[in-house]
mmCIF file of C-alpha atoms and ligand atoms in Angstrom:
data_model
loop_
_atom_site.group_PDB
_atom_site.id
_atom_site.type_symbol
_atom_site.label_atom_id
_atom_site.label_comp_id
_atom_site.label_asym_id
_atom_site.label_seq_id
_atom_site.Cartn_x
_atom_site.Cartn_y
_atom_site.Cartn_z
ATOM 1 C CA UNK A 20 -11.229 -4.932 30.384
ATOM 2 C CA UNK A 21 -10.517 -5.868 26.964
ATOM 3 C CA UNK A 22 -7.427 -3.752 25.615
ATOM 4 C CA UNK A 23 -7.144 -2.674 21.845
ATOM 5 C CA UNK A 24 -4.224 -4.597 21.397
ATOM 6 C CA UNK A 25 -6.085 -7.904 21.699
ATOM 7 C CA UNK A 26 -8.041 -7.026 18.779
ATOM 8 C CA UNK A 27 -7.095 -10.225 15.787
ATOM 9 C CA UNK A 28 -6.724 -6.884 13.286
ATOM 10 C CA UNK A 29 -4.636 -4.387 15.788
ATOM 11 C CA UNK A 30 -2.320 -7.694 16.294
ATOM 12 C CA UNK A 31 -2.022 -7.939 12.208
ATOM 13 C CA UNK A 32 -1.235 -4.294 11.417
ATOM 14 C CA UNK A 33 1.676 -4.797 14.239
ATOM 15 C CA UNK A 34 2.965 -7.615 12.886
ATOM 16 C CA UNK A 35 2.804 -6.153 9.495
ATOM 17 C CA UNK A 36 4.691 -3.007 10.450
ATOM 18 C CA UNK A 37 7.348 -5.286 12.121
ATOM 19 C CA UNK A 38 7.542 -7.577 9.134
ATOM 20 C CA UNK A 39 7.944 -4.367 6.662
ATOM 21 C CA UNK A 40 10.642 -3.609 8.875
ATOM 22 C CA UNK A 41 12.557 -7.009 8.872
ATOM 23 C CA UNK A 42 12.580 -6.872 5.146
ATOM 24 C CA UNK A 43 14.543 -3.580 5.060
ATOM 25 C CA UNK A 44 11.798 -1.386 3.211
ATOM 26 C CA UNK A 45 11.298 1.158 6.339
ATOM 27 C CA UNK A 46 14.614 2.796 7.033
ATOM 28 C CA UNK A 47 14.284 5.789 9.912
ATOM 29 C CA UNK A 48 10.714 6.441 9.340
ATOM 30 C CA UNK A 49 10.089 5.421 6.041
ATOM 31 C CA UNK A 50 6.953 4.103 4.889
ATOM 32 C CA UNK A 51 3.553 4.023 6.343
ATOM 33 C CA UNK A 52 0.695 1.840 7.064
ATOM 34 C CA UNK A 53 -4.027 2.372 7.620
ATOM 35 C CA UNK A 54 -6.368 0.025 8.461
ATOM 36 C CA UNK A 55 -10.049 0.781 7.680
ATOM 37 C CA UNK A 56 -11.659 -1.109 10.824
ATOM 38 C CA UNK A 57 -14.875 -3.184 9.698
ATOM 39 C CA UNK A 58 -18.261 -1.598 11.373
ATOM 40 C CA UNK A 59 -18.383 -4.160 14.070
ATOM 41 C CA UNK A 60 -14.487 -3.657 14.857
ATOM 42 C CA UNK A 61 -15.266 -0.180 15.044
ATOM 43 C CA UNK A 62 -17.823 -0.984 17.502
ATOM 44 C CA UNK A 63 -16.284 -2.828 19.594
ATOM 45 C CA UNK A 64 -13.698 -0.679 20.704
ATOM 46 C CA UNK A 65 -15.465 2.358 21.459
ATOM 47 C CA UNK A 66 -15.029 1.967 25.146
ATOM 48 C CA UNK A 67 -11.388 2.007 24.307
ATOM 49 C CA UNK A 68 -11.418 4.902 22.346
ATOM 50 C CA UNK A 69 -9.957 7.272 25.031
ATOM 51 C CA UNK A 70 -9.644 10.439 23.256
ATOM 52 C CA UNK A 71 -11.000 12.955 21.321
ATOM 53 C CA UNK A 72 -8.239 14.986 20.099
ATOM 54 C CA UNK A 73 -9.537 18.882 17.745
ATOM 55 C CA UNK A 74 -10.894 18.431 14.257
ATOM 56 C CA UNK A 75 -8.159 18.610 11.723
ATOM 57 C CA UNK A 76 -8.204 19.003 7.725
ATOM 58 C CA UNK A 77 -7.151 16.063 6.144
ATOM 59 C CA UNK A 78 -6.304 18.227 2.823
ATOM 60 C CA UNK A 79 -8.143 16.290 0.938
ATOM 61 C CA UNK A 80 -11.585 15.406 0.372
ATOM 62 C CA UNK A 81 -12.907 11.572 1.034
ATOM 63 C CA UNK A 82 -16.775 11.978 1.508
ATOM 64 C CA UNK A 83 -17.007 7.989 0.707
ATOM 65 C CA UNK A 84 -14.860 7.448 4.067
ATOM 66 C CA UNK A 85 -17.560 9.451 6.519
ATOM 67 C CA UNK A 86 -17.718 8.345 9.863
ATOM 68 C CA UNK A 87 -15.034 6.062 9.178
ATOM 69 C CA UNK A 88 -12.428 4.417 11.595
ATOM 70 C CA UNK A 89 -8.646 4.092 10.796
ATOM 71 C CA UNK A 90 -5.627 2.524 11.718
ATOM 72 C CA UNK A 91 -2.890 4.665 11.086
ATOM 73 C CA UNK A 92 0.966 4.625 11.726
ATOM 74 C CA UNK A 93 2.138 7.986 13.152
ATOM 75 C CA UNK A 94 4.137 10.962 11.416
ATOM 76 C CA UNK A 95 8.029 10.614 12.095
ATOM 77 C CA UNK A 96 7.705 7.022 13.770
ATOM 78 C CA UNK A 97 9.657 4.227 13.011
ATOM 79 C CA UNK A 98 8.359 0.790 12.070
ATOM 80 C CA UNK A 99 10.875 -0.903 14.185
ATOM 81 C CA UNK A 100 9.232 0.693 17.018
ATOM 82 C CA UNK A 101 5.700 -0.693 16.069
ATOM 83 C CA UNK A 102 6.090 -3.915 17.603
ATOM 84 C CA UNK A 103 7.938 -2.229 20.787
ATOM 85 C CA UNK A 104 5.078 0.432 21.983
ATOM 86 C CA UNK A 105 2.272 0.501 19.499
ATOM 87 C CA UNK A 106 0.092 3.101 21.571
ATOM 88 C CA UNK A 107 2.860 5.530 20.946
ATOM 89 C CA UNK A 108 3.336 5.112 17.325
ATOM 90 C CA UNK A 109 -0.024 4.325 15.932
ATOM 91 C CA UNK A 110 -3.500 6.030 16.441
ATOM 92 C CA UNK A 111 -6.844 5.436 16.079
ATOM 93 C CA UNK A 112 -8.427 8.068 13.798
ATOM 94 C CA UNK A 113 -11.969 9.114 13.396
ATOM 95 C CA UNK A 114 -13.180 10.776 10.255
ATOM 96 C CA UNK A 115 -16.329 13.510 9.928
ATOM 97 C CA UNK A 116 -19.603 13.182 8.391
ATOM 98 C CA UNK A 117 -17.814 15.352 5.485
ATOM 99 C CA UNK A 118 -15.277 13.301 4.748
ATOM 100 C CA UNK A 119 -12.878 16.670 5.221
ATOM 101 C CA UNK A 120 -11.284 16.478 9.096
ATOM 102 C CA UNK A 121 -9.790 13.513 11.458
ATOM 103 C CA UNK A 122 -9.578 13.045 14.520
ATOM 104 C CA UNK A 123 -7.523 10.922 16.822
ATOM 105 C CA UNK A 124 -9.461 8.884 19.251
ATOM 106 C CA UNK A 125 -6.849 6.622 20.391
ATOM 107 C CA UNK A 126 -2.706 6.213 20.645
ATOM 108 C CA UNK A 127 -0.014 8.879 19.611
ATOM 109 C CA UNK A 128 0.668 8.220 23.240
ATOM 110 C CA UNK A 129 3.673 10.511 23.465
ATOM 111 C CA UNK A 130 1.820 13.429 21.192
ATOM 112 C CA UNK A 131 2.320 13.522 17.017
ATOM 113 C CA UNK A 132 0.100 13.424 13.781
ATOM 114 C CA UNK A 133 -0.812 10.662 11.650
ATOM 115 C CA UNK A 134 1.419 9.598 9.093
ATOM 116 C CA UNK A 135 1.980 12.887 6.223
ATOM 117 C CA UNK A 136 0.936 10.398 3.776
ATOM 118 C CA UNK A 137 -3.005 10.436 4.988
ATOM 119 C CA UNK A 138 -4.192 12.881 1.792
ATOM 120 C CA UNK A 139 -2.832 9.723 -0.132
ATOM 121 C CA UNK A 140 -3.973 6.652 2.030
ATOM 122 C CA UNK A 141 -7.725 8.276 2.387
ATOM 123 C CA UNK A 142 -7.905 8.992 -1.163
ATOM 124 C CA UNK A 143 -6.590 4.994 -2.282
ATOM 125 C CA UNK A 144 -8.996 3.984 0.590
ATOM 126 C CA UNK A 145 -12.102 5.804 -0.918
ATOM 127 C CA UNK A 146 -11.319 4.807 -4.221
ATOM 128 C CA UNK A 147 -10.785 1.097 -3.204
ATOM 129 C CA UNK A 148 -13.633 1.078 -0.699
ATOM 130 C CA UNK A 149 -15.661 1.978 -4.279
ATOM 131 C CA UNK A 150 -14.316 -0.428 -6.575
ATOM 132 C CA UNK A 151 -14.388 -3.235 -4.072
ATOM 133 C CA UNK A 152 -17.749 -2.967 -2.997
ATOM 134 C CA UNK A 153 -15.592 -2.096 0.195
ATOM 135 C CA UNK A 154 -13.638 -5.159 0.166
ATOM 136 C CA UNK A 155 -10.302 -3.539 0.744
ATOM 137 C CA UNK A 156 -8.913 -2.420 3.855
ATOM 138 C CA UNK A 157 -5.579 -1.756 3.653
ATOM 139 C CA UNK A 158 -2.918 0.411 1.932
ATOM 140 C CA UNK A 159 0.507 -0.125 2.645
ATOM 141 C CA UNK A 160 3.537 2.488 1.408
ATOM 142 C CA UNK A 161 7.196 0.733 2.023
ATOM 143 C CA UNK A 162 10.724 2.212 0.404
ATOM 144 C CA UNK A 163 10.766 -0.957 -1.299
ATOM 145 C CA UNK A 164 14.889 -0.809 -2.387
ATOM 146 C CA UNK A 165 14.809 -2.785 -5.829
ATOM 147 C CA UNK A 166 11.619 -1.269 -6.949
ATOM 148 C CA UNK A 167 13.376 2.211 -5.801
ATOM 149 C CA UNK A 168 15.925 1.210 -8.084
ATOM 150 C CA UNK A 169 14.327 0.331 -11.113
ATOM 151 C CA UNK A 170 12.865 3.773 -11.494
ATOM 152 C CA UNK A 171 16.185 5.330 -12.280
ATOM 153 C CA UNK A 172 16.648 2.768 -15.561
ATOM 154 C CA UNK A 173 13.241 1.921 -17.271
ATOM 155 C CA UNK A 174 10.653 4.315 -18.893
ATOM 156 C CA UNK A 175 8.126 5.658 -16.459
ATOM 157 C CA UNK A 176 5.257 3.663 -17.707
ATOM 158 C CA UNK A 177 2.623 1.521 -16.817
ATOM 159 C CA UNK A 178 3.281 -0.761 -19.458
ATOM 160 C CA UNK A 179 6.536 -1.342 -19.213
ATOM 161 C CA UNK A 180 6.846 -1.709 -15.455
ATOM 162 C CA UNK A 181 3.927 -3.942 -15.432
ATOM 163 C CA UNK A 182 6.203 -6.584 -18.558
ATOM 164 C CA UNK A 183 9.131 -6.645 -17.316
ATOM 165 C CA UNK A 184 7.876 -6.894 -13.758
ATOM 166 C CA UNK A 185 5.522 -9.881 -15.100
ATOM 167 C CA UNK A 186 8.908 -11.415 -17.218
ATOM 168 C CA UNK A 187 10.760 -12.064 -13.698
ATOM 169 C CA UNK A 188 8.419 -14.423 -12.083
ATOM 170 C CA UNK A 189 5.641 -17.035 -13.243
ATOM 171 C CA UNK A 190 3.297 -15.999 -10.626
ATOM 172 C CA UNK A 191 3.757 -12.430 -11.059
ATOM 173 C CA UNK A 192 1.117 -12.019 -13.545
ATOM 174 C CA UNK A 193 -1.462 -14.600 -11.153
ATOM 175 C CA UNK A 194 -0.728 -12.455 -8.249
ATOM 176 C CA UNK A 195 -0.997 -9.091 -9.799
ATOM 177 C CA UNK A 196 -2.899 -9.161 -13.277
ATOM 178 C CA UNK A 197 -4.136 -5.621 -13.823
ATOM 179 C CA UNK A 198 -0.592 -4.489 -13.669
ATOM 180 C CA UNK A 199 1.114 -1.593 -11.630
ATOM 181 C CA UNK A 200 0.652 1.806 -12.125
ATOM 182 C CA UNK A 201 3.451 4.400 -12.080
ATOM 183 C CA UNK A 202 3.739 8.203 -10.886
ATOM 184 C CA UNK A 203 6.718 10.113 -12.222
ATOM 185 C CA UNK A 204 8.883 12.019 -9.215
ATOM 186 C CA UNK A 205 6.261 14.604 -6.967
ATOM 187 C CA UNK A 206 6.300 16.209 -3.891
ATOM 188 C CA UNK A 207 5.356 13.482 -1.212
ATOM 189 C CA UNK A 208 3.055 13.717 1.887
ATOM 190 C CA UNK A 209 0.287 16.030 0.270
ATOM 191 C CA UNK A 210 -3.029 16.556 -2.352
ATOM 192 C CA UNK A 211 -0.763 16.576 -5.727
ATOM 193 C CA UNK A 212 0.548 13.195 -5.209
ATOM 194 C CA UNK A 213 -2.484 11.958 -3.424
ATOM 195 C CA UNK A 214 -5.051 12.515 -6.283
ATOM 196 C CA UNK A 215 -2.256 11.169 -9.014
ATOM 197 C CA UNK A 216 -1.663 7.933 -6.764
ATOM 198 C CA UNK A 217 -5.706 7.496 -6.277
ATOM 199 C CA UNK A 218 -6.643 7.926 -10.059
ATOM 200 C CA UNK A 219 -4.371 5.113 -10.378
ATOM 201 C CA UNK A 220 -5.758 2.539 -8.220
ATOM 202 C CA UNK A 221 -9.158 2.628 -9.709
ATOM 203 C CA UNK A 222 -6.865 0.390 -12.382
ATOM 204 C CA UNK A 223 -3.862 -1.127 -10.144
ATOM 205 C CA UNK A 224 -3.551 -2.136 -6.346
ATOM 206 C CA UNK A 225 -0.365 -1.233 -6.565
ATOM 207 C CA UNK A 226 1.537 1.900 -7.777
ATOM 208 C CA UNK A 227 4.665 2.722 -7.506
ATOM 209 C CA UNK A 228 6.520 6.513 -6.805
ATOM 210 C CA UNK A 229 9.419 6.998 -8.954
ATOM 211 C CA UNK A 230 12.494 7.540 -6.801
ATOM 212 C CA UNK A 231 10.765 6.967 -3.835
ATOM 213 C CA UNK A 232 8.597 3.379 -3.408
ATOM 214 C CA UNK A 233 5.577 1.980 -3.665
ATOM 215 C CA UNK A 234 1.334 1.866 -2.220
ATOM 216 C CA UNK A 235 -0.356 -1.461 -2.494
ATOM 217 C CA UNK A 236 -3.859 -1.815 -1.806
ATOM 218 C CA UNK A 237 -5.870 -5.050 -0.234
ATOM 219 C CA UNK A 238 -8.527 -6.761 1.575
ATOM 220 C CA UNK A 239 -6.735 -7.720 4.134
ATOM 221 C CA UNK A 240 -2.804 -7.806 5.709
ATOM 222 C CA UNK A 241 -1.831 -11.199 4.036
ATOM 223 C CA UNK A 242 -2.767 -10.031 0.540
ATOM 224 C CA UNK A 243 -1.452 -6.736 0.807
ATOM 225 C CA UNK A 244 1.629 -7.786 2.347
ATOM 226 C CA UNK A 245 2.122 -10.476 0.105
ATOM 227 C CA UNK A 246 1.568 -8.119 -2.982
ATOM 228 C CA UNK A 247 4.470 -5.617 -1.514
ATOM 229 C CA UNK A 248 6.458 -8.537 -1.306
ATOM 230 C CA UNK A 249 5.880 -10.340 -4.905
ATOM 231 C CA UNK A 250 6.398 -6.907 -6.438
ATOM 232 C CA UNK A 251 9.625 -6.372 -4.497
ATOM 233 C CA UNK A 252 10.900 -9.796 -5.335
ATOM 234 C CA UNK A 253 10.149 -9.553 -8.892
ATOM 235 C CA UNK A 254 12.570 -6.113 -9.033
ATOM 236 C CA UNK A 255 15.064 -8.019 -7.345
ATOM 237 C CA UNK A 256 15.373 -10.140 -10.004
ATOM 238 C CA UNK A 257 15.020 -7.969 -12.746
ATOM 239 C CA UNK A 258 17.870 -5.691 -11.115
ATOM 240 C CA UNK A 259 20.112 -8.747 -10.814
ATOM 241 C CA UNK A 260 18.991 -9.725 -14.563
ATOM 242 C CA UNK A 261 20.040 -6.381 -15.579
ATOM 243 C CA UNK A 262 23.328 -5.872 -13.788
ATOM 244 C CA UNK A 263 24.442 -9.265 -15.469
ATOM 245 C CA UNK A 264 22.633 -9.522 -18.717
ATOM 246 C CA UNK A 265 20.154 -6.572 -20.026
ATOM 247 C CA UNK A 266 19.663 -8.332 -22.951
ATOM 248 C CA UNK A 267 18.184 -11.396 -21.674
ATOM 249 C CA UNK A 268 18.631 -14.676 -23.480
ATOM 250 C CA UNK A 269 15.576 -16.270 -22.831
ATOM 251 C CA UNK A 270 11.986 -15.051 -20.943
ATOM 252 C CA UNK A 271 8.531 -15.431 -20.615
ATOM 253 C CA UNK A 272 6.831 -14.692 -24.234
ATOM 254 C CA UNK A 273 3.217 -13.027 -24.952
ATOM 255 C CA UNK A 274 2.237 -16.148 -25.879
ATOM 256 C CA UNK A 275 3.431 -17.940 -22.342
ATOM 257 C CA UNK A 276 1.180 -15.255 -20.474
ATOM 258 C CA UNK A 277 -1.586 -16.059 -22.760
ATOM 259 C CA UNK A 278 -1.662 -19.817 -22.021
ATOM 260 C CA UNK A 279 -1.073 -18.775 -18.313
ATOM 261 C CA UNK A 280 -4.244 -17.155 -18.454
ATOM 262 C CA UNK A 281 -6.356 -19.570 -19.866
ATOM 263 C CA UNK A 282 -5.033 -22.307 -17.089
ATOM 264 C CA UNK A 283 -5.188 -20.273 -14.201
ATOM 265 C CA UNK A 284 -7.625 -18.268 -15.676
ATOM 266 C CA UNK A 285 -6.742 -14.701 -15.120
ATOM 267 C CA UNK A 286 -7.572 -12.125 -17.353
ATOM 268 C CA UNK A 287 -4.297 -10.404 -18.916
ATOM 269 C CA UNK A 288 -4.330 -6.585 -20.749
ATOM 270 C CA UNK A 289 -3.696 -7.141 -23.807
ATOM 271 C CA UNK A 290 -1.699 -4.138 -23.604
ATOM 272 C CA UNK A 291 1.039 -5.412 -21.467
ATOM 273 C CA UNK A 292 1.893 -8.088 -23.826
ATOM 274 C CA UNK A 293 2.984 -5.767 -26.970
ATOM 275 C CA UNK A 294 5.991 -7.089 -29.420
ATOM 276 C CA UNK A 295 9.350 -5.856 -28.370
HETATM 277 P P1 13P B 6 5.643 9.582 7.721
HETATM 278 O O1 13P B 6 6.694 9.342 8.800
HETATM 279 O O2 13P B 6 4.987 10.928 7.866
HETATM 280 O O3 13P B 6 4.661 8.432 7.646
HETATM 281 O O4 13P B 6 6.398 9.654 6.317
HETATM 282 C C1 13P B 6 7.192 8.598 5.880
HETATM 283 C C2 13P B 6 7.185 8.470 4.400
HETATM 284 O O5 13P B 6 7.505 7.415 3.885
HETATM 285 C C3 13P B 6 6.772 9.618 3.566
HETATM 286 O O6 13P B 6 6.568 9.242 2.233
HETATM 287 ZN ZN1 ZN B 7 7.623 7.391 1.705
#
């Protein structure tokens, strides 16, 4: 019988999880990772599906993910462990015809929860799934270090994050042109930070958690990854800028995004591109 792990999108969420890992982003347990499986994905492995664990409150509302299946790494698991045993740190979740409880239908092998972060991967999801046209499918949260970093020495804002973030690589503003949102410090893992984070992503696929790291939103593992990963690298260098030279001697100007745009023809907020 076919197993859920030869399933192309089971195989990319591992892989995922493991590459997360190798780039130092999920120490201990840190960070967490949901898949929303495509209707004929979902279909497909019902025969696999070999559990049907209580009805539990989600804590938040998502009535635009009803009936929905989910990927989801577990509660207090390690990403490094992903690759290792995936039945025992992911699950298969299925959501209600409310949108209001879970269950798990698959995985958690050795007993747990989903991740504590599912109030604020449903809520991106439903969000996404809306202003997508249910394009994306995944939302990735990583303790990206540089990013981490950068919260403790620029203002908490949108704007700023998204410049300077845009100043450290050409293909920063290509890869991510609505910006990146920004939450100031909250309590993680519940409906406060949830509904702040989701509000957000109906602008950004990507937001980050001051003092803590970042969500980023996408179709599919690639782009999502790959977003995680352009953002990181871009904070990198602006940390390394900053710890050498904060007053930079030369960047990328207002008027270099602009022409960017028009050749590679992105649209670019205006309000990202104010005078210093
Ligand atoms: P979980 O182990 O519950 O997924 O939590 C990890 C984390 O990063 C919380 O923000
Ligand atoms: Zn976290």
């Amino acid at each position: 019988m076919k197993q859920l792990c030869d399933e192309a999108f089971f195989q990319a969420f591992v892989r995922m999880c493991d590459d997360g890992w190798q780039q130092g982003w999920h120490e201990r347990n840190g960070g967490n990772l949901s898949y929303r499986l495509r209707p004929e994905e979902a279909v497909r492995i019902q025969p696999m599906l070999d559990q049907k664990g209580p009805w539990t409150e989600i804590g938040v509302s998502v009535p635009g993910l009803a009936k929905e299946f989910f990927l989801v790494t577990g509660s207090g698991k390690y990403f490094r462990n992903v690759i290792l045993n995936p039945e025992d740190n992911t699950a298969i979740i299925e959501i209600d015809g409310e949108g209001v409880n879970y269950r798990i239908r698959w995985g958690l092998s050795g007993g747990g929860r989903p991740t504590s972060e599912l109030p604020s991967h449903l809520m991106n999801h439903e969000v996404k799934k809306e202003v997508s046209n249910g394009r994306h499918r995944v939302i990735y949260h990583a303790h990206t270090t540089n990013v981490i970093a950068l919260t403790f020495v620029l203002p908490l804002k949108d704007e700023v994050f998204t410049r300077e973030l845009w100043e450290m690589a050409t293909e920063c503003p290509v890869v991510f042109p609505d910006g990146v949102g920004v939450v100031g410090w909250m309590v993680p893992g519940g409906r406060t930070i949830a509904q702040a984070t989701s509000k957000l992503m109906y602008q950004y696929d990507a937001v980050i958690w001051a003092h803590h790291g970042m969500f980023a939103s996408g179709e599919d593992f690639d782009g999502t990854f790959g977003l995680m990963h352009t953002i990181e690298k871009s904070a990198e260098i602006l940390m390394k800028v900053l710890a050498v030279r904060p007053d930079k001697l030369q960047t990328i100007t207002p008027d270099n995004f602009r022409d960017l745009a028009a050749d590679f023809n992105v649209t670019l907020p205006e309000r990202f591109l104010y005078d210093k």
